[in-house]
PDB file of C-alpha atoms in Angstrom:
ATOM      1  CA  UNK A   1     -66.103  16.214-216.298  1.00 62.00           C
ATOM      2  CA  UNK A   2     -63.613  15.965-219.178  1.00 66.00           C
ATOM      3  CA  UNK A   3     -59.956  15.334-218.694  1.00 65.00           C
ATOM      4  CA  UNK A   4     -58.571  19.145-217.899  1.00 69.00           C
ATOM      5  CA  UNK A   5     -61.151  19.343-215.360  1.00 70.00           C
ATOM      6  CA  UNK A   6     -60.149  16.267-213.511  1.00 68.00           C
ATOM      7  CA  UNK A   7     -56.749  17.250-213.352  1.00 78.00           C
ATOM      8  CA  UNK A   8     -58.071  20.627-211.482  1.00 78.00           C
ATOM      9  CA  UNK A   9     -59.908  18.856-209.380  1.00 78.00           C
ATOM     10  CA  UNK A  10     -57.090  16.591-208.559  1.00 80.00           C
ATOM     11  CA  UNK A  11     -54.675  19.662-208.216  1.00 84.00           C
ATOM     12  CA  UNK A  12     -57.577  20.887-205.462  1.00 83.00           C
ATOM     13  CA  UNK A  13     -57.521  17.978-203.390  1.00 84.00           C
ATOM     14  CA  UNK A  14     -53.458  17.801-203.378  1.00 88.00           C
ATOM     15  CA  UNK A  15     -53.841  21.497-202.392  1.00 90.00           C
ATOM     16  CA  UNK A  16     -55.572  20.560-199.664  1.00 90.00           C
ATOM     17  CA  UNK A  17     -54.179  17.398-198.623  1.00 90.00           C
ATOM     18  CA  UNK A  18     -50.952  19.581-198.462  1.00 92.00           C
ATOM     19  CA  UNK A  19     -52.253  22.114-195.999  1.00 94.00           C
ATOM     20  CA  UNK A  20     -53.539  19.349-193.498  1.00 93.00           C
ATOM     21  CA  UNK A  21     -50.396  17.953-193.903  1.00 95.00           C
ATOM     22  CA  UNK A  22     -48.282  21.226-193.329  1.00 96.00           C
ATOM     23  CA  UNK A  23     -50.826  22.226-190.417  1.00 96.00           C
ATOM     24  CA  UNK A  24     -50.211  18.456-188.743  1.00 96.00           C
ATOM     25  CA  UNK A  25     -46.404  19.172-189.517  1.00 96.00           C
ATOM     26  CA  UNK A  26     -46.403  22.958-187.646  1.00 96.00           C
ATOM     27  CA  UNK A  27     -48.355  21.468-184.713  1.00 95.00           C
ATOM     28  CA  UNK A  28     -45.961  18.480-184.502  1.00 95.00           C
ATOM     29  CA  UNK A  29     -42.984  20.710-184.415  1.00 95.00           C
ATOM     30  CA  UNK A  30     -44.368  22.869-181.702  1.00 95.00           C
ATOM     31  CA  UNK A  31     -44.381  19.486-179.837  1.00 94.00           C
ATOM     32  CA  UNK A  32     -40.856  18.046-181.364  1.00 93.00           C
ATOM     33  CA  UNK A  33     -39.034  18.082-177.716  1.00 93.00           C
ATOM     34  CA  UNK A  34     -41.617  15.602-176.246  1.00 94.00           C
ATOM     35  CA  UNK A  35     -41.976  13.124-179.024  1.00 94.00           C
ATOM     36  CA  UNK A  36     -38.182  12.970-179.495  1.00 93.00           C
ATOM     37  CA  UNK A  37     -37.412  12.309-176.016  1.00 91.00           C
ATOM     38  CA  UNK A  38     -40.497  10.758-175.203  1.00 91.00           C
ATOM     39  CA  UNK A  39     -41.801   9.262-178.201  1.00 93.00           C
ATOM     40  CA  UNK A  40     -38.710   8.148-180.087  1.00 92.00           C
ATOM     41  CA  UNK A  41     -35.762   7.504-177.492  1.00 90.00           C
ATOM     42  CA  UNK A  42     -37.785   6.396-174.406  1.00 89.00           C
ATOM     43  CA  UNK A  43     -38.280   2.715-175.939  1.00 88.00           C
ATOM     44  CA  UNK A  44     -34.844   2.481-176.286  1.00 88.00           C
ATOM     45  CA  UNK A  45     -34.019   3.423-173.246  1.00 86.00           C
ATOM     46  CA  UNK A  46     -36.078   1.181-171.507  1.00 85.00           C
ATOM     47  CA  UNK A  47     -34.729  -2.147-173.089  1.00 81.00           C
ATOM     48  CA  UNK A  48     -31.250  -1.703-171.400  1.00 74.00           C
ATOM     49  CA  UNK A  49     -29.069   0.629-169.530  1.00 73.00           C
ATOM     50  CA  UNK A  50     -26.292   0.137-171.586  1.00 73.00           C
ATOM     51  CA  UNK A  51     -27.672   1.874-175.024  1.00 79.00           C
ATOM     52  CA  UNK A  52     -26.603   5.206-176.376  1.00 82.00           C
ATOM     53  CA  UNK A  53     -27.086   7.265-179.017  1.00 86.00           C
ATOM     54  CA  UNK A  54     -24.604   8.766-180.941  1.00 87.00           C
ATOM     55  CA  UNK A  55     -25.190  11.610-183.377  1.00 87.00           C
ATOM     56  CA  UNK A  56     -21.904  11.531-186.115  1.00 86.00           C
ATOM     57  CA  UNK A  57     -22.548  14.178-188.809  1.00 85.00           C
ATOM     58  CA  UNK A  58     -23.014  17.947-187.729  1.00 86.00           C
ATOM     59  CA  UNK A  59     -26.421  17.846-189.364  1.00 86.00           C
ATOM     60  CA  UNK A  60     -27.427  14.595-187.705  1.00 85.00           C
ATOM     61  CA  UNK A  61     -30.264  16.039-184.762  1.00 90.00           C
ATOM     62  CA  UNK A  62     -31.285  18.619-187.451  1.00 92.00           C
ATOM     63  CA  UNK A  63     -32.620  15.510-189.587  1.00 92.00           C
ATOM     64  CA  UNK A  64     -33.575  13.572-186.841  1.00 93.00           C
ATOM     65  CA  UNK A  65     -36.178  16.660-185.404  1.00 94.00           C
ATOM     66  CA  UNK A  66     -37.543  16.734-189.400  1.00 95.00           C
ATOM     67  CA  UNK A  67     -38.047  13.479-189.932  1.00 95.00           C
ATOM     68  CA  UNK A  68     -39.762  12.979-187.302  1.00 95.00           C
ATOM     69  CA  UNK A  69     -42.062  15.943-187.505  1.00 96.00           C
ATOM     70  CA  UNK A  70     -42.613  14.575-191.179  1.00 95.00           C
ATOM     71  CA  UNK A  71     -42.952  11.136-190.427  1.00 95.00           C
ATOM     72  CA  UNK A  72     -45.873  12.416-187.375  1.00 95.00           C
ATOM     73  CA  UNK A  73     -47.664  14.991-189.796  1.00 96.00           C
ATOM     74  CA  UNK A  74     -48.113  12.051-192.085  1.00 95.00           C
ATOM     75  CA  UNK A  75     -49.256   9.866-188.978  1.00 94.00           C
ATOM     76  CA  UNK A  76     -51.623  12.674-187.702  1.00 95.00           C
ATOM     77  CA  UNK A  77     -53.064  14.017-191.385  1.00 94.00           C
ATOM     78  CA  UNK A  78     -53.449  10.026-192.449  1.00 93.00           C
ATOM     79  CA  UNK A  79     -57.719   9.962-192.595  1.00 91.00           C
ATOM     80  CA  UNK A  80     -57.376  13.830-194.383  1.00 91.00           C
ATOM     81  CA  UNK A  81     -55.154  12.910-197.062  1.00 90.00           C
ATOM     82  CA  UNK A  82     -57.051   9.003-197.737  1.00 88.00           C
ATOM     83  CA  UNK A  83     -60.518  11.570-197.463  1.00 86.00           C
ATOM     84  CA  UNK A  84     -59.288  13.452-200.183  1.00 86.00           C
ATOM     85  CA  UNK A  85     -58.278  10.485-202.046  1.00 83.00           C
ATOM     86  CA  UNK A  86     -61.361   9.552-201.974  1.00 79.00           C
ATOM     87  CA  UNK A  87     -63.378  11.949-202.544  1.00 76.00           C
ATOM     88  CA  UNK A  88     -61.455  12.025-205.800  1.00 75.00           C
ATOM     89  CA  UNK A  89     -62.989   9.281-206.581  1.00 74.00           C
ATOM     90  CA  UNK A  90     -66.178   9.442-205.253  1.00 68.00           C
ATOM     91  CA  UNK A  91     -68.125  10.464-208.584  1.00 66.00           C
ATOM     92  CA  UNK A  92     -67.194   7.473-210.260  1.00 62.00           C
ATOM     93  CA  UNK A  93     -68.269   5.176-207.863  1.00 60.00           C
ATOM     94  CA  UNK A  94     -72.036   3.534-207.284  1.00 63.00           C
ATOM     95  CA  UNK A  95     -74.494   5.135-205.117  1.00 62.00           C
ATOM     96  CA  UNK A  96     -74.870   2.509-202.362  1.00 59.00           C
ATOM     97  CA  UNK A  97     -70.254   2.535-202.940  1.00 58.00           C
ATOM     98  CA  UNK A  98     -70.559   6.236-201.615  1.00 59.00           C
ATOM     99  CA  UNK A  99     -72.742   5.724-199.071  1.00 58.00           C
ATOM    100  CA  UNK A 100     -70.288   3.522-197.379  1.00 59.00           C
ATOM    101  CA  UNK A 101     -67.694   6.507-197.744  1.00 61.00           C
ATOM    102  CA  UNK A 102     -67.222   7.397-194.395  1.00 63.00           C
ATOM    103  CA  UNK A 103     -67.359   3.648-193.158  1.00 77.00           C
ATOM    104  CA  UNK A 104     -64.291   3.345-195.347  1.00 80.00           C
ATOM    105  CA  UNK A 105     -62.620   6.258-194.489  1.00 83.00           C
ATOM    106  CA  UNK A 106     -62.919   5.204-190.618  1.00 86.00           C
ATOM    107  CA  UNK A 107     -61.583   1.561-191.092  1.00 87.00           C
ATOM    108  CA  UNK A 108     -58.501   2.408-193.521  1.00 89.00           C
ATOM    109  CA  UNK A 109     -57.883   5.043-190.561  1.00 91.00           C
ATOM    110  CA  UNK A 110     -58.360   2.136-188.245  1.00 91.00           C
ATOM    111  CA  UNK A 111     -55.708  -0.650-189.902  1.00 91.00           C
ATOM    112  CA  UNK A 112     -53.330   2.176-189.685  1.00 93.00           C
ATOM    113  CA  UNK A 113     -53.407   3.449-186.303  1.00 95.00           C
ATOM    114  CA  UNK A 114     -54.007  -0.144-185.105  1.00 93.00           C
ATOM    115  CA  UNK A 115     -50.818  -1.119-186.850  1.00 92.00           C
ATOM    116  CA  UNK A 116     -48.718   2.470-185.792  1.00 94.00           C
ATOM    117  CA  UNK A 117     -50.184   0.946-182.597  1.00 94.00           C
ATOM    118  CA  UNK A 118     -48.977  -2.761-182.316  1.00 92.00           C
ATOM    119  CA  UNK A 119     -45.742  -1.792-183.865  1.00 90.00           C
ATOM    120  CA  UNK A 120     -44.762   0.870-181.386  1.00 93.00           C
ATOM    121  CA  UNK A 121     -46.261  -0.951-177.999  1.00 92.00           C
ATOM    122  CA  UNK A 122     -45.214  -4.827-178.856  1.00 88.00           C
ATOM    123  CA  UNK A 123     -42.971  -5.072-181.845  1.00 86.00           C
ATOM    124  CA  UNK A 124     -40.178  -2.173-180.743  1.00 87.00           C
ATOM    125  CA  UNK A 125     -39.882  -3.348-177.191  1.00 88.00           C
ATOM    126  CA  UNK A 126     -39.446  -6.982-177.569  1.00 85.00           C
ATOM    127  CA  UNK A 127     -37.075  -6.088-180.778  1.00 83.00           C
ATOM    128  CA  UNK A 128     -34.834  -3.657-178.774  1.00 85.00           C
ATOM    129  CA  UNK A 129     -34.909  -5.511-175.610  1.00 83.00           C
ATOM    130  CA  UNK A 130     -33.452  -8.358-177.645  1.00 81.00           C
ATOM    131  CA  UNK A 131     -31.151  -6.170-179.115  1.00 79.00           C
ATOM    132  CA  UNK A 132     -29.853  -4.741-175.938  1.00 78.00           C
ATOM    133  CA  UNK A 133     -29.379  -7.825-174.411  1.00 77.00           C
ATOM    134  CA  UNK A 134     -27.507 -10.250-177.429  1.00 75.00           C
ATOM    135  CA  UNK A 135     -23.961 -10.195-177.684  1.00 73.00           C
ATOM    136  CA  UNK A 136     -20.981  -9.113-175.444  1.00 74.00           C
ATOM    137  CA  UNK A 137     -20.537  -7.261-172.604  1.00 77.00           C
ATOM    138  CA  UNK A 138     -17.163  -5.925-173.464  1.00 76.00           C
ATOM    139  CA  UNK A 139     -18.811  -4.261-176.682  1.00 78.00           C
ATOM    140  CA  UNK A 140     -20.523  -1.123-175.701  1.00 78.00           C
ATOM    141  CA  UNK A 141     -24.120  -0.750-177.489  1.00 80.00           C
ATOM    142  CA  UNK A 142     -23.433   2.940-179.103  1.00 84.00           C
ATOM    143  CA  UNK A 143     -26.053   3.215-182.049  1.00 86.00           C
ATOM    144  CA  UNK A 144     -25.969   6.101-184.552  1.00 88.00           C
ATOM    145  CA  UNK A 145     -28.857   7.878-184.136  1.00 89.00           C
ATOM    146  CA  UNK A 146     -29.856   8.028-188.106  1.00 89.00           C
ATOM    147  CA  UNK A 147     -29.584   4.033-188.036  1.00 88.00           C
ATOM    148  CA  UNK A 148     -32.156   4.342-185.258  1.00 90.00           C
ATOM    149  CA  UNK A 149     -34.654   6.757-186.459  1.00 91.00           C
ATOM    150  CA  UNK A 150     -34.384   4.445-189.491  1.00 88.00           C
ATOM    151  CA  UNK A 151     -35.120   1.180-188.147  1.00 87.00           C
ATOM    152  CA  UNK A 152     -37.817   3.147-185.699  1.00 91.00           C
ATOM    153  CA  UNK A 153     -39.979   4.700-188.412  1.00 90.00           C
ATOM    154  CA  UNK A 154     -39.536   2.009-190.980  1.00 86.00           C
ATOM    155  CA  UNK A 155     -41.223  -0.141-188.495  1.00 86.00           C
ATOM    156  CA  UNK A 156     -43.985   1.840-187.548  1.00 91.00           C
ATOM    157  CA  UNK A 157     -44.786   2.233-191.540  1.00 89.00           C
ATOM    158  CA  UNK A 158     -44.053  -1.370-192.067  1.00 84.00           C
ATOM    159  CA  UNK A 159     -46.564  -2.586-189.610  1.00 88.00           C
ATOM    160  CA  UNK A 160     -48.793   0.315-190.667  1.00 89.00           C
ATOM    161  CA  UNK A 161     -48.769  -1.215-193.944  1.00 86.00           C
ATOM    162  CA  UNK A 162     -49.387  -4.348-193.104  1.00 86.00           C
ATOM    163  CA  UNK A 163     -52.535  -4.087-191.143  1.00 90.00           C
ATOM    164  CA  UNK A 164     -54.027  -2.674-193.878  1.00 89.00           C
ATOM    165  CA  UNK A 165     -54.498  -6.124-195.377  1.00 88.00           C
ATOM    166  CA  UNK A 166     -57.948  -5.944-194.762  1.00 89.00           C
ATOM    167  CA  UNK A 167     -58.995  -3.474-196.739  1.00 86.00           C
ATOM    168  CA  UNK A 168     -56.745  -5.004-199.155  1.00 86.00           C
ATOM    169  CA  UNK A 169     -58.722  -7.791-199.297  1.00 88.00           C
ATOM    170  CA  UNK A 170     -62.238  -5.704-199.670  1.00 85.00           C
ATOM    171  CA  UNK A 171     -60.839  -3.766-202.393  1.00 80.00           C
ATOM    172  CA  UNK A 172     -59.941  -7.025-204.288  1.00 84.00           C
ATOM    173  CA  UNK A 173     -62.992  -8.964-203.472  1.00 84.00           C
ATOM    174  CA  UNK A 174     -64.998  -6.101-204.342  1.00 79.00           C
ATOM    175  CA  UNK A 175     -63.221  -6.047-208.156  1.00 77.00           C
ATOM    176  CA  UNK A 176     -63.653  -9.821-208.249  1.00 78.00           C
ATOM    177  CA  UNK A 177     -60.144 -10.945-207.690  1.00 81.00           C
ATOM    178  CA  UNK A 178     -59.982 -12.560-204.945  1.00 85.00           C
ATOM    179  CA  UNK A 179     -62.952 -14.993-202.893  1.00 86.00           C
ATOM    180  CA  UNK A 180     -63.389 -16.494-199.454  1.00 87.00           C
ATOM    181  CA  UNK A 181     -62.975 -19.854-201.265  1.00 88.00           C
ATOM    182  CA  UNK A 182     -59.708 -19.147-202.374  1.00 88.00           C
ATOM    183  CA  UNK A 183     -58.265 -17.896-199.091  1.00 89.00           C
ATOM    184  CA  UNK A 184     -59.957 -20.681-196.951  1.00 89.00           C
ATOM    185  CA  UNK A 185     -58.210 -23.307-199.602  1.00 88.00           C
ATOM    186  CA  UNK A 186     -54.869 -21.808-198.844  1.00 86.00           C
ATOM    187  CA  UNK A 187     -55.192 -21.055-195.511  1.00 88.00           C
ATOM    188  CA  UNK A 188     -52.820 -23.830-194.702  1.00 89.00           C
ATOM    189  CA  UNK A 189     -50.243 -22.053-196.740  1.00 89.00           C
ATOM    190  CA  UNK A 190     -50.924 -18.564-195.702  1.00 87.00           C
ATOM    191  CA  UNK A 191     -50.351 -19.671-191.834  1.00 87.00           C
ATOM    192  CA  UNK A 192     -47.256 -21.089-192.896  1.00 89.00           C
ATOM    193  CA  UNK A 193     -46.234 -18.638-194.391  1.00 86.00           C
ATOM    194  CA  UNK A 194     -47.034 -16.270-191.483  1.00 81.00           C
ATOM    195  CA  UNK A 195     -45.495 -17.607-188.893  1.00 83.00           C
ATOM    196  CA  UNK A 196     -41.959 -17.971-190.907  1.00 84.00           C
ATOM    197  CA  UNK A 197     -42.569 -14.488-191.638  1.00 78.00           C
ATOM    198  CA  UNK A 198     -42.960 -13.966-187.990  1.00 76.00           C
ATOM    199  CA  UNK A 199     -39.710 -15.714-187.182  1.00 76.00           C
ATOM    200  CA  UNK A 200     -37.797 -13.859-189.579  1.00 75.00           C
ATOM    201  CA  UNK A 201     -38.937 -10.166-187.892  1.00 68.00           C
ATOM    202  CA  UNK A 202     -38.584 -11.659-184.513  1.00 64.00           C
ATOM    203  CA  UNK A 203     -35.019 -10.940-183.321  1.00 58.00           C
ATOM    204  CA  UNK A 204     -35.813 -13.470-180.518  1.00 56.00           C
ATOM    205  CA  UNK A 205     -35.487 -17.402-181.305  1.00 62.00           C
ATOM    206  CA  UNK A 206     -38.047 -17.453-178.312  1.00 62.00           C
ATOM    207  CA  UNK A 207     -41.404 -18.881-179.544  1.00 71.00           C
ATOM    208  CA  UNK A 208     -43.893 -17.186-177.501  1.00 65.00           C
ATOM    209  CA  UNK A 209     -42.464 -13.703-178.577  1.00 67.00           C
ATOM    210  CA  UNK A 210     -42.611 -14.982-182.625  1.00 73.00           C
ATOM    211  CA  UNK A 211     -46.171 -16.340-181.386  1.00 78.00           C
ATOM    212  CA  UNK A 212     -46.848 -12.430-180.441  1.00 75.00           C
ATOM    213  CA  UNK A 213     -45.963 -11.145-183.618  1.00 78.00           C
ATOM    214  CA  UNK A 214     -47.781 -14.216-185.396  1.00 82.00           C
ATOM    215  CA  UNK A 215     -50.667 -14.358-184.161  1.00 85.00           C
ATOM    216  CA  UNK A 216     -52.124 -10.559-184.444  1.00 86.00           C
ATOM    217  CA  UNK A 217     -50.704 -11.190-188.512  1.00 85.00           C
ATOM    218  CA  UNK A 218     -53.153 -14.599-188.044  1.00 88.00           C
ATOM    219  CA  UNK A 219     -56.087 -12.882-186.775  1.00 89.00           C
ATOM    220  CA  UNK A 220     -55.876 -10.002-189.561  1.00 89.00           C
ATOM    221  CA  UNK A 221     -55.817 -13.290-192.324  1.00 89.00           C
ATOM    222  CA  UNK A 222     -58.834 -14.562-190.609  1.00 90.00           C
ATOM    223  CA  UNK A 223     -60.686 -11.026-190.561  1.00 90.00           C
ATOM    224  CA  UNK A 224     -59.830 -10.360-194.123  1.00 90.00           C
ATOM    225  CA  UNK A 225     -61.807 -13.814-194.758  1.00 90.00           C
ATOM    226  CA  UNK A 226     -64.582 -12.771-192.927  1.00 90.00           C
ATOM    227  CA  UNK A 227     -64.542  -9.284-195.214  1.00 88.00           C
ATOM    228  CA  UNK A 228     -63.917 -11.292-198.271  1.00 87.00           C
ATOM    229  CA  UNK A 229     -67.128 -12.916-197.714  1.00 88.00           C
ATOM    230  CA  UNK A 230     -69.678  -9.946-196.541  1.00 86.00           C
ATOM    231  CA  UNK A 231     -68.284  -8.456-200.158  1.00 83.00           C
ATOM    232  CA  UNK A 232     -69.456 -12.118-201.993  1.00 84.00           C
ATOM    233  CA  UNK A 233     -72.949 -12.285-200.337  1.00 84.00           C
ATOM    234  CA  UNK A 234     -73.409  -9.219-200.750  1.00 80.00           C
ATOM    235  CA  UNK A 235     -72.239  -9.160-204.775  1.00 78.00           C
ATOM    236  CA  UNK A 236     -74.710 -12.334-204.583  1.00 79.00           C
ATOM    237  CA  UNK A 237     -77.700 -10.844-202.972  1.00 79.00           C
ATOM    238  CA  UNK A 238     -77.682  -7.805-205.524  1.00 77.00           C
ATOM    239  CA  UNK A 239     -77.166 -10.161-208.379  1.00 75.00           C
ATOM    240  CA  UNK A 240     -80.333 -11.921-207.472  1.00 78.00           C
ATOM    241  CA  UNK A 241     -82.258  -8.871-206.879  1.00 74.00           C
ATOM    242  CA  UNK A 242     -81.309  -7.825-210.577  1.00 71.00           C
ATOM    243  CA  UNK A 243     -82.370 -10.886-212.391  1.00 74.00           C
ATOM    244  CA  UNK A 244     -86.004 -10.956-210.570  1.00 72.00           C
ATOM    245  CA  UNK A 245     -86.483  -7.674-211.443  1.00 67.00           C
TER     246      UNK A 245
END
């Protein structure tokens, strides 16, 4: 294909990409009651009876509705839009590379949701518990309600983000840029490293509710190890089977 007709067929797949998105976006706002009330102000809620929310600009529940109909279109059309993305770039890739297409397409879907998952069900309760509970009692807990939606979504995609190290760690093993050897020699480091980065997102100074944060953030280190070296043995093995032949 020469360079005009890439561009067409990357004009194509944003086409489409957009129309799962805007069907995941007209479904989501046919259910926009239930996951504001439900979804988005229950947690808060349930980490203290002394937390409002306070809307101050006349446009301020207007936004809130849209961005979270955005913010769960993108959630919901997620494997679509990385599908099309890949099948972008599909015909440049090795035959036994598309093969494992849909394999891929499942697990980058997977480190999302799982960290949508473990950043709505652990990380916001323990966060706004802690919240709802520090300070004074003669200071009323009234938060504005774009402060929340910011720190609510920004989690979700932050921790969404994050457990996507894994494939992170395929893509650059598969390139050549990173090895097993180099992430067992600093693994010292990395846990380190991990665990202040757990006490700095932990509200709490208690250390079995850093230890919760740590230790899925440990685990995905340890898996992206393991993937690191499937993509070596693997490089290895077909190596080997080139030079006999």
């Amino acid at each position: 294909m020469g360079f005009l007709d890439h561009l067409e067929e990357l004009r194509w797949r944003l086409i489409r990409a957009g129309i799962a998105f805007l069907v995941a976006a007209i479904a989501s706002a046919f259910y926009s009651e239930f996951l504001v009330n439900e979804v988005l102000i229950r947690p808060l809620k349930e980490s203290g009876p002394n937390i409002q929310l306070q809307n101050l600009v006349p446009y301020g529940q207007i936004s809130l509705y849209l961005q979270v109909v955005v913010f769960t279109a993108f959630v919901l059309a997620f494997p679509f839009l990385v599908w099309q993305i890949w099948q972008f770039i599909e015909p440049g890739l090795h035959e036994t590379e598309r093969a494992a297409s849909r394999f891929m397409i499942l697990f980058i879907s997977a480190c999302f949701f799982s960290g949508i998952a473990f950043g709505y069900f652990v990380f916001m309760p323990i966060s706004l518990k802690f919240f709802a509970g520090f300070g004074s009692d003669l200071i009323a807990n009234n938060i504005a309600v774009q402060d929340y939606i910011s720190f609510f979504l920004g989690t979700l995609l932050t921790t969404g983000l994050v457990f996507e190290l894994p494939f992170i760690s395929y893509v650059l093993s598969k390139i050549g840029l990173l090895t097993p050897a180099f992430m067992r020699f600093y693994r010292r480091h990395a846990v380190i490293t991990l665990l202040v980065v757990a006490a700095l997102v932990t509200p709490s100074t208690d250390m079995v509710t850093q230890m919760v944060i740590a230790v899925p953030m440990l685990l995905l280190y340890e898996f992206s190890i393991f993937i690191s070296g499937r993509v070596q043995k693997n490089r290895n093995k077909k190596l080997m089977q080139e030079s006999a032949s």
